[in-house]
Coordinates of C-alpha atoms in Angstrom, one line a residue:
M1 CA 95.8 106.5 110.2
T2 CA 93.5 103.6 110.6
P3 CA 93.3 100.6 108.2
F4 CA 90.0 102.2 106.8
H5 CA 91.7 105.5 106.1
L6 CA 94.7 103.9 104.5
S7 CA 92.4 101.7 102.3
C8 CA 90.6 104.8 101.2
A9 CA 93.8 106.8 100.5
Y10 CA 95.4 104.0 98.5
G11 CA 92.4 102.9 96.4
H12 CA 91.7 99.5 97.9
I13 CA 88.0 99.5 96.9
K14 CA 87.3 95.9 97.9
I15 CA 88.7 96.5 101.4
V16 CA 86.7 99.7 101.7
E17 CA 83.6 97.9 100.7
I18 CA 84.2 95.3 103.4
F19 CA 84.7 98.0 106.0
V20 CA 81.5 99.9 105.0
K21 CA 79.3 96.8 104.7
N22 CA 80.5 95.5 108.1
S23 CA 81.1 98.8 109.9
V24 CA 78.5 98.0 112.7
I25 CA 79.9 94.5 113.3
L26 CA 83.5 95.8 113.2
N27 CA 82.6 98.9 115.3
I28 CA 84.1 101.3 112.7
D29 CA 83.0 104.9 112.7
L30 CA 83.2 105.8 109.0
N31 CA 83.4 109.5 109.9
S32 CA 86.2 109.1 112.4
V33 CA 89.1 111.5 111.7
T34 CA 92.8 110.8 111.6
Y35 CA 94.8 112.3 114.4
T36 CA 97.3 113.8 112.0
C37 CA 95.2 115.8 109.7
G38 CA 91.6 115.5 110.9
W39 CA 90.3 113.8 107.7
T40 CA 87.7 111.1 107.3
G41 CA 88.3 108.2 105.0
F42 CA 86.3 110.2 102.4
H43 CA 88.8 113.0 102.6
C44 CA 91.7 110.6 102.3
A45 CA 90.2 109.1 99.1
C46 CA 89.5 112.5 97.5
Q47 CA 92.9 114.0 98.4
N48 CA 94.6 111.0 96.8
G49 CA 92.5 111.0 93.6
Q50 CA 90.5 107.9 94.6
L51 CA 87.3 109.0 92.9
K52 CA 85.7 105.5 92.8
I53 CA 86.1 105.2 96.5
A54 CA 84.8 108.7 97.1
E55 CA 81.8 107.9 94.9
F56 CA 81.2 104.5 96.7
L57 CA 81.3 106.2 100.1
M58 CA 78.9 108.9 99.0
E59 CA 76.5 106.3 97.7
N60 CA 76.8 103.7 100.6
S61 CA 77.4 105.6 103.8
D62 CA 76.4 108.8 105.7
I63 CA 79.6 110.7 105.2
F64 CA 80.5 114.0 106.7
D65 CA 82.5 116.2 104.3
I66 CA 83.7 118.9 106.6
D67 CA 87.2 118.4 108.2
V68 CA 88.2 119.5 111.7
T69 CA 89.4 122.9 110.3
G70 CA 85.9 123.6 109.0
F71 CA 86.8 123.3 105.3
I72 CA 84.4 121.4 103.0
L73 CA 86.1 118.8 100.9
L74 CA 85.9 120.9 97.7
E75 CA 87.9 123.7 99.4
T76 CA 90.5 121.2 100.7
S77 CA 90.8 119.6 97.3
V78 CA 91.3 123.0 95.6
I79 CA 94.0 123.9 98.1
A80 CA 95.7 120.5 97.5
K81 CA 95.3 121.0 93.7
N82 CA 93.4 117.7 93.4
S83 CA 91.8 118.3 90.0
T84 CA 90.0 114.9 89.9
Y85 CA 87.7 115.7 92.8
V86 CA 87.3 119.4 91.9
A87 CA 86.3 118.6 88.3
S88 CA 83.8 115.9 89.5
S89 CA 82.3 118.3 92.1
V90 CA 81.9 121.1 89.5
A91 CA 80.4 118.8 87.0
E92 CA 77.8 117.5 89.5
S93 CA 76.9 121.0 90.6
A94 CA 76.3 122.0 87.0
D95 CA 73.7 119.1 86.5

């Protein structure tokens, strides 16, 4: 996993903000996938219950929410029993 992926997974919002705001300068592809599971930083955040980071990425970057297996993030979160992201997604779709 890259430092960006780890920052997303472990909830380091300030570091994620730096990566996003400087992604061009730092040559960071925010949609790059990890070699171990094929997840983006967005997937890592959601899978680990880092909803603030997931929301920040949705608002401040062009994220791609389909992993390399073809699952959308909601499906992956249901499989992983991540109720934080599932509840947030369901609430948003109801609005």
